[in-house]
């Protein structure tokens, strides 16, 4: 007897629903001011325990995507804060605008990457 998971017709593989929900929440990051991303991250961590196959790969990719964007966002916010303080002497205004643009582009990149991940998952393709 093997311990391989059995696939029953009409049922999704373990973890696929959780991965779909997490991608959907990640896609809503910009309209929700990143609040739903935190919920999506929690869903990813919960679903990771039982996920298998392609769904597991997507969940791991979601977690990695979140943490990479998280640290880049922290760096952008530090740049924004330093530039805001420096803008008192007018030299920091261009840098403030640059770091705001970087922060916006990070948010857009995160959303686009999430849409592509969702499309791949719906087509049952690995990341």
Short mmCIF file of N, CA and C in Angstrom, two decimals:
data_model
loop_
_atom_site.label_atom_id
_atom_site.label_comp_id
_atom_site.label_asym_id
_atom_site.label_seq_id
_atom_site.Cartn_x
_atom_site.Cartn_y
_atom_site.Cartn_z
N UNK A 1 0.84 -1.17 0.00
CA UNK A 1 0.00 0.00 0.00
C UNK A 1 0.89 1.24 0.00
N UNK A 2 0.50 2.24 -0.76
CA UNK A 2 1.31 3.45 -0.83
C UNK A 2 0.62 4.58 -0.08
N UNK A 3 1.43 5.58 0.28
CA UNK A 3 0.89 6.75 0.96
C UNK A 3 0.65 7.90 -0.01
N UNK A 4 0.68 7.62 -1.31
CA UNK A 4 0.48 8.67 -2.30
C UNK A 4 -0.96 9.18 -2.20
N UNK A 5 -1.13 10.49 -2.37
CA UNK A 5 -2.49 11.04 -2.29
C UNK A 5 -3.33 10.56 -3.46
N UNK A 6 -4.57 10.24 -3.18
CA UNK A 6 -5.49 9.81 -4.22
C UNK A 6 -6.23 11.04 -4.75
N UNK A 7 -6.35 11.09 -6.07
CA UNK A 7 -7.07 12.18 -6.69
C UNK A 7 -8.45 11.69 -7.08
N UNK A 8 -9.45 12.34 -6.57
CA UNK A 8 -10.83 11.97 -6.84
C UNK A 8 -11.37 12.96 -7.87
N UNK A 9 -12.04 12.43 -8.89
CA UNK A 9 -12.59 13.29 -9.93
C UNK A 9 -13.52 14.33 -9.32
N UNK A 10 -13.35 15.58 -9.75
CA UNK A 10 -14.20 16.65 -9.27
C UNK A 10 -13.66 17.37 -8.04
N UNK A 11 -12.60 16.85 -7.46
CA UNK A 11 -12.01 17.50 -6.29
C UNK A 11 -10.69 18.13 -6.66
N UNK A 12 -10.42 19.29 -6.08
CA UNK A 12 -9.17 19.98 -6.32
C UNK A 12 -8.05 19.31 -5.52
N UNK A 13 -6.82 19.33 -6.05
CA UNK A 13 -5.70 18.80 -5.27
C UNK A 13 -5.53 19.57 -3.96
N UNK A 14 -4.96 18.93 -2.99
CA UNK A 14 -4.76 19.56 -1.68
C UNK A 14 -4.00 20.87 -1.82
N UNK A 15 -4.55 21.91 -1.25
CA UNK A 15 -3.89 23.22 -1.21
C UNK A 15 -4.23 24.14 -2.35
N UNK A 16 -4.87 23.65 -3.40
CA UNK A 16 -5.14 24.51 -4.55
C UNK A 16 -6.11 25.63 -4.20
N UNK A 17 -7.13 25.33 -3.43
CA UNK A 17 -8.11 26.36 -3.05
C UNK A 17 -7.43 27.44 -2.21
N UNK A 18 -6.59 27.02 -1.26
CA UNK A 18 -5.85 27.98 -0.45
C UNK A 18 -4.94 28.85 -1.29
N UNK A 19 -4.27 28.23 -2.27
CA UNK A 19 -3.38 29.00 -3.16
C UNK A 19 -4.18 30.00 -3.99
N UNK A 20 -5.35 29.58 -4.48
CA UNK A 20 -6.21 30.49 -5.25
C UNK A 20 -6.66 31.67 -4.41
N UNK A 21 -7.07 31.40 -3.19
CA UNK A 21 -7.52 32.47 -2.30
C UNK A 21 -6.38 33.44 -2.01
N UNK A 22 -5.19 32.90 -1.74
CA UNK A 22 -4.05 33.76 -1.43
C UNK A 22 -3.67 34.62 -2.63
N UNK A 23 -3.64 34.04 -3.85
CA UNK A 23 -3.33 34.86 -5.03
C UNK A 23 -4.37 35.96 -5.19
N UNK A 24 -5.64 35.63 -4.99
CA UNK A 24 -6.70 36.63 -5.14
C UNK A 24 -6.53 37.77 -4.13
N UNK A 25 -6.17 37.43 -2.90
CA UNK A 25 -5.95 38.46 -1.89
C UNK A 25 -4.71 39.29 -2.21
N UNK A 26 -3.68 38.65 -2.76
CA UNK A 26 -2.48 39.39 -3.16
C UNK A 26 -2.81 40.38 -4.28
N UNK A 27 -3.69 39.97 -5.21
CA UNK A 27 -4.06 40.84 -6.32
C UNK A 27 -4.77 42.10 -5.81
N UNK A 28 -5.48 41.98 -4.71
CA UNK A 28 -6.20 43.11 -4.15
C UNK A 28 -5.33 43.99 -3.25
N UNK A 29 -4.02 43.87 -3.37
CA UNK A 29 -3.12 44.61 -2.48
C UNK A 29 -3.25 46.13 -2.64
N UNK A 30 -3.31 46.62 -3.85
CA UNK A 30 -3.36 48.08 -4.05
C UNK A 30 -4.69 48.65 -3.57
N UNK A 31 -5.85 48.09 -3.96
CA UNK A 31 -7.10 48.69 -3.49
C UNK A 31 -7.32 48.56 -1.98
N UNK A 32 -6.66 47.59 -1.35
CA UNK A 32 -6.89 47.40 0.09
C UNK A 32 -5.79 48.01 0.94
N UNK A 33 -4.90 48.79 0.34
CA UNK A 33 -3.76 49.38 1.06
C UNK A 33 -2.93 48.30 1.75
N UNK A 34 -2.77 47.18 1.09
CA UNK A 34 -1.96 46.04 1.52
C UNK A 34 -2.49 45.29 2.74
N UNK A 35 -3.69 45.60 3.19
CA UNK A 35 -4.26 44.88 4.33
C UNK A 35 -4.58 43.43 3.93
N UNK A 36 -5.16 43.24 2.75
CA UNK A 36 -5.52 41.90 2.32
C UNK A 36 -4.30 41.02 2.02
N UNK A 37 -3.17 41.66 1.77
CA UNK A 37 -1.94 40.88 1.55
C UNK A 37 -1.57 40.13 2.82
N UNK A 38 -1.73 40.76 3.96
CA UNK A 38 -1.41 40.09 5.22
C UNK A 38 -2.33 38.89 5.45
N UNK A 39 -3.60 39.04 5.08
CA UNK A 39 -4.53 37.92 5.19
C UNK A 39 -4.13 36.82 4.21
N UNK A 40 -3.74 37.22 3.00
CA UNK A 40 -3.27 36.25 2.00
C UNK A 40 -2.03 35.51 2.47
N UNK A 41 -1.14 36.21 3.15
CA UNK A 41 0.06 35.56 3.69
C UNK A 41 -0.33 34.54 4.75
N UNK A 42 -1.28 34.89 5.60
CA UNK A 42 -1.74 33.95 6.63
C UNK A 42 -2.38 32.72 5.98
N UNK A 43 -3.17 32.93 4.93
CA UNK A 43 -3.78 31.81 4.21
C UNK A 43 -2.69 30.92 3.61
N UNK A 44 -1.66 31.53 3.06
CA UNK A 44 -0.56 30.76 2.47
C UNK A 44 0.13 29.89 3.51
N UNK A 45 0.41 30.48 4.66
CA UNK A 45 1.08 29.70 5.71
C UNK A 45 0.19 28.56 6.22
N UNK A 46 -1.11 28.81 6.34
CA UNK A 46 -2.02 27.76 6.81
C UNK A 46 -2.14 26.65 5.76
N UNK A 47 -2.30 27.03 4.50
CA UNK A 47 -2.49 26.04 3.43
C UNK A 47 -1.22 25.27 3.12
N UNK A 48 -0.08 25.82 3.47
CA UNK A 48 1.20 25.17 3.14
C UNK A 48 1.33 23.81 3.80
N UNK A 49 0.75 23.63 4.96
CA UNK A 49 0.88 22.37 5.68
C UNK A 49 0.29 21.18 4.97
N UNK A 50 -0.78 21.39 4.21
CA UNK A 50 -1.45 20.26 3.56
C UNK A 50 -1.31 20.28 2.04
N UNK A 51 -0.70 21.30 1.49
CA UNK A 51 -0.61 21.43 0.03
C UNK A 51 0.38 20.43 -0.55
N UNK A 52 0.07 20.00 -1.77
CA UNK A 52 0.94 19.08 -2.48
C UNK A 52 1.11 19.54 -3.92
N UNK A 53 2.14 19.08 -4.56
CA UNK A 53 2.36 19.30 -5.99
C UNK A 53 2.46 20.75 -6.39
N UNK A 54 1.75 21.08 -7.47
CA UNK A 54 1.79 22.43 -8.04
C UNK A 54 1.26 23.45 -7.05
N UNK A 55 0.22 23.10 -6.31
CA UNK A 55 -0.33 24.04 -5.32
C UNK A 55 0.73 24.39 -4.29
N UNK A 56 1.51 23.42 -3.86
CA UNK A 56 2.57 23.67 -2.87
C UNK A 56 3.62 24.62 -3.45
N UNK A 57 3.96 24.44 -4.73
CA UNK A 57 4.92 25.34 -5.37
C UNK A 57 4.39 26.77 -5.41
N UNK A 58 3.11 26.91 -5.69
CA UNK A 58 2.52 28.25 -5.74
C UNK A 58 2.50 28.88 -4.35
N UNK A 59 2.20 28.11 -3.34
CA UNK A 59 2.17 28.65 -1.98
C UNK A 59 3.57 29.09 -1.55
N UNK A 60 4.57 28.28 -1.87
CA UNK A 60 5.95 28.66 -1.55
C UNK A 60 6.34 29.93 -2.30
N UNK A 61 5.90 30.04 -3.56
CA UNK A 61 6.19 31.25 -4.35
C UNK A 61 5.50 32.47 -3.77
N UNK A 62 4.27 32.29 -3.26
CA UNK A 62 3.54 33.41 -2.64
C UNK A 62 4.28 33.93 -1.42
N UNK A 63 4.73 33.01 -0.59
CA UNK A 63 5.44 33.40 0.63
C UNK A 63 6.75 34.10 0.29
N UNK A 64 7.49 33.56 -0.68
CA UNK A 64 8.75 34.18 -1.10
C UNK A 64 8.50 35.56 -1.71
N UNK A 65 7.46 35.67 -2.53
CA UNK A 65 7.13 36.97 -3.14
C UNK A 65 6.80 38.00 -2.06
N UNK A 66 5.98 37.60 -1.08
CA UNK A 66 5.63 38.53 -0.03
C UNK A 66 6.87 39.06 0.68
N UNK A 67 7.76 38.15 1.11
CA UNK A 67 8.90 38.59 1.90
C UNK A 67 9.89 39.41 1.09
N UNK A 68 10.06 39.10 -0.19
CA UNK A 68 10.98 39.92 -0.99
C UNK A 68 10.41 41.33 -1.18
N UNK A 69 9.12 41.42 -1.47
CA UNK A 69 8.50 42.74 -1.64
C UNK A 69 8.44 43.48 -0.30
N UNK A 70 8.23 42.76 0.78
CA UNK A 70 8.19 43.38 2.10
C UNK A 70 9.49 44.11 2.39
N UNK A 71 10.63 43.44 2.18
CA UNK A 71 11.91 44.08 2.50
C UNK A 71 12.23 45.22 1.55
N UNK A 72 11.87 45.10 0.27
CA UNK A 72 12.07 46.22 -0.65
C UNK A 72 11.17 47.40 -0.30
N UNK A 73 9.97 47.13 0.19
CA UNK A 73 9.07 48.20 0.62
C UNK A 73 9.62 48.91 1.85
N UNK A 74 10.17 48.15 2.78
CA UNK A 74 10.81 48.77 3.95
C UNK A 74 11.93 49.70 3.50
N UNK A 75 12.75 49.23 2.56
CA UNK A 75 13.85 50.08 2.04
C UNK A 75 13.30 51.34 1.37
N UNK A 76 12.22 51.20 0.62
CA UNK A 76 11.62 52.38 -0.02
C UNK A 76 11.08 53.35 1.02
N UNK A 77 10.44 52.83 2.06
CA UNK A 77 9.91 53.71 3.11
C UNK A 77 11.03 54.42 3.87
N UNK A 78 12.14 53.75 4.09
CA UNK A 78 13.29 54.42 4.72
C UNK A 78 13.77 55.54 3.81
N UNK A 79 13.85 55.26 2.52
CA UNK A 79 14.24 56.31 1.57
C UNK A 79 13.26 57.47 1.56
N UNK A 80 11.97 57.16 1.65
CA UNK A 80 10.95 58.21 1.69
C UNK A 80 11.12 59.06 2.95
N UNK A 81 11.34 58.41 4.09
CA UNK A 81 11.49 59.14 5.35
C UNK A 81 12.73 60.03 5.33
N UNK A 82 13.83 59.49 4.86
CA UNK A 82 15.07 60.29 4.80
C UNK A 82 14.90 61.45 3.83
N UNK A 83 14.26 61.18 2.69
CA UNK A 83 14.05 62.24 1.70
C UNK A 83 13.08 63.30 2.22
N UNK A 84 12.09 62.89 2.99
CA UNK A 84 11.14 63.86 3.54
C UNK A 84 11.83 64.80 4.51
N UNK A 85 12.72 64.24 5.32
CA UNK A 85 13.48 65.09 6.25
C UNK A 85 14.42 66.00 5.47
N UNK A 86 15.05 65.45 4.43
CA UNK A 86 15.98 66.25 3.63
C UNK A 86 15.26 67.28 2.78
N UNK A 87 13.97 67.09 2.53
CA UNK A 87 13.24 68.03 1.69
C UNK A 87 13.05 69.38 2.37
N UNK A 88 13.32 69.43 3.67
CA UNK A 88 13.25 70.71 4.39
C UNK A 88 14.22 71.70 3.77
N UNK A 89 15.34 71.20 3.28
CA UNK A 89 16.33 72.08 2.65
C UNK A 89 16.23 72.02 1.13
N UNK A 90 15.14 71.48 0.61
CA UNK A 90 14.80 71.41 -0.81
C UNK A 90 15.67 70.45 -1.62
N UNK A 91 16.71 69.92 -1.05
CA UNK A 91 17.56 69.00 -1.82
C UNK A 91 16.95 67.60 -1.87
N UNK A 92 16.07 67.27 -0.92
CA UNK A 92 15.52 65.93 -0.86
C UNK A 92 14.25 65.72 -1.66
N UNK A 93 13.68 66.78 -2.22
CA UNK A 93 12.42 66.63 -2.95
C UNK A 93 12.55 65.68 -4.14
N UNK A 94 13.59 65.78 -4.97
CA UNK A 94 13.70 64.80 -6.06
C UNK A 94 13.83 63.36 -5.55
N UNK A 95 14.54 63.18 -4.46
CA UNK A 95 14.70 61.84 -3.89
C UNK A 95 13.38 61.35 -3.29
N UNK A 96 12.63 62.24 -2.68
CA UNK A 96 11.32 61.89 -2.14
C UNK A 96 10.42 61.39 -3.27
N UNK A 97 10.40 62.11 -4.37
CA UNK A 97 9.60 61.70 -5.52
C UNK A 97 10.09 60.37 -6.09
N UNK A 98 11.41 60.18 -6.14
CA UNK A 98 11.99 58.94 -6.64
C UNK A 98 11.57 57.75 -5.77
N UNK A 99 11.68 57.89 -4.45
CA UNK A 99 11.33 56.77 -3.57
C UNK A 99 9.82 56.51 -3.55
N UNK A 100 9.01 57.54 -3.71
CA UNK A 100 7.57 57.34 -3.84
C UNK A 100 7.25 56.57 -5.12
N UNK A 101 7.96 56.90 -6.20
CA UNK A 101 7.79 56.19 -7.46
C UNK A 101 8.22 54.72 -7.31
N UNK A 102 9.33 54.49 -6.64
CA UNK A 102 9.81 53.12 -6.41
C UNK A 102 8.78 52.34 -5.61
N UNK A 103 8.22 52.94 -4.57
CA UNK A 103 7.21 52.27 -3.75
C UNK A 103 5.98 51.92 -4.58
N UNK A 104 5.54 52.86 -5.42
CA UNK A 104 4.39 52.61 -6.29
C UNK A 104 4.69 51.47 -7.27
N UNK A 105 5.87 51.49 -7.88
CA UNK A 105 6.24 50.45 -8.84
C UNK A 105 6.35 49.08 -8.16
N UNK A 106 6.81 49.04 -6.92
CA UNK A 106 6.84 47.78 -6.17
C UNK A 106 5.43 47.23 -5.98
N UNK A 107 4.50 48.10 -5.66
CA UNK A 107 3.12 47.67 -5.48
C UNK A 107 2.52 47.15 -6.78
N UNK A 108 2.80 47.83 -7.88
CA UNK A 108 2.29 47.39 -9.18
C UNK A 108 2.94 46.07 -9.57
N UNK A 109 4.24 45.94 -9.37
CA UNK A 109 4.95 44.70 -9.70
C UNK A 109 4.39 43.53 -8.89
N UNK A 110 4.13 43.75 -7.61
CA UNK A 110 3.57 42.71 -6.75
C UNK A 110 2.21 42.26 -7.28
N UNK A 111 1.39 43.21 -7.69
CA UNK A 111 0.06 42.88 -8.20
C UNK A 111 0.15 42.13 -9.52
N UNK A 112 1.00 42.58 -10.42
CA UNK A 112 1.16 41.91 -11.71
C UNK A 112 1.69 40.50 -11.52
N UNK A 113 2.67 40.36 -10.66
CA UNK A 113 3.24 39.03 -10.37
C UNK A 113 2.17 38.11 -9.78
N UNK A 114 1.28 38.65 -8.96
CA UNK A 114 0.19 37.87 -8.38
C UNK A 114 -0.81 37.44 -9.45
N UNK A 115 -1.12 38.32 -10.38
CA UNK A 115 -2.04 37.97 -11.47
C UNK A 115 -1.44 36.85 -12.31
N UNK A 116 -0.16 36.96 -12.63
CA UNK A 116 0.51 35.91 -13.41
C UNK A 116 0.53 34.59 -12.64
N UNK A 117 0.75 34.65 -11.34
CA UNK A 117 0.72 33.44 -10.53
C UNK A 117 -0.65 32.79 -10.53
N UNK A 118 -1.69 33.60 -10.43
CA UNK A 118 -3.06 33.07 -10.45
C UNK A 118 -3.36 32.42 -11.79
N UNK A 119 -2.96 33.05 -12.87
CA UNK A 119 -3.18 32.48 -14.21
C UNK A 119 -2.45 31.14 -14.33
N UNK A 120 -1.21 31.08 -13.87
CA UNK A 120 -0.46 29.82 -13.92
C UNK A 120 -1.12 28.74 -13.08
N UNK A 121 -1.62 29.10 -11.92
CA UNK A 121 -2.27 28.11 -11.05
C UNK A 121 -3.56 27.60 -11.69
N UNK A 122 -4.34 28.48 -12.29
CA UNK A 122 -5.57 28.06 -12.94
C UNK A 122 -5.30 27.11 -14.10
N UNK A 123 -4.15 27.27 -14.73
CA UNK A 123 -3.77 26.37 -15.83
C UNK A 123 -2.97 25.17 -15.33
N UNK A 124 -2.83 25.06 -14.01
CA UNK A 124 -2.12 23.95 -13.37
C UNK A 124 -0.65 23.89 -13.77
N UNK A 125 -0.05 25.05 -13.98
CA UNK A 125 1.37 25.10 -14.32
C UNK A 125 2.16 25.50 -13.09
N UNK A 126 3.33 24.93 -12.92
CA UNK A 126 4.17 25.34 -11.79
C UNK A 126 4.73 26.74 -12.01
N UNK A 127 5.17 27.32 -10.95
CA UNK A 127 5.77 28.65 -10.99
C UNK A 127 7.16 28.55 -11.57
#
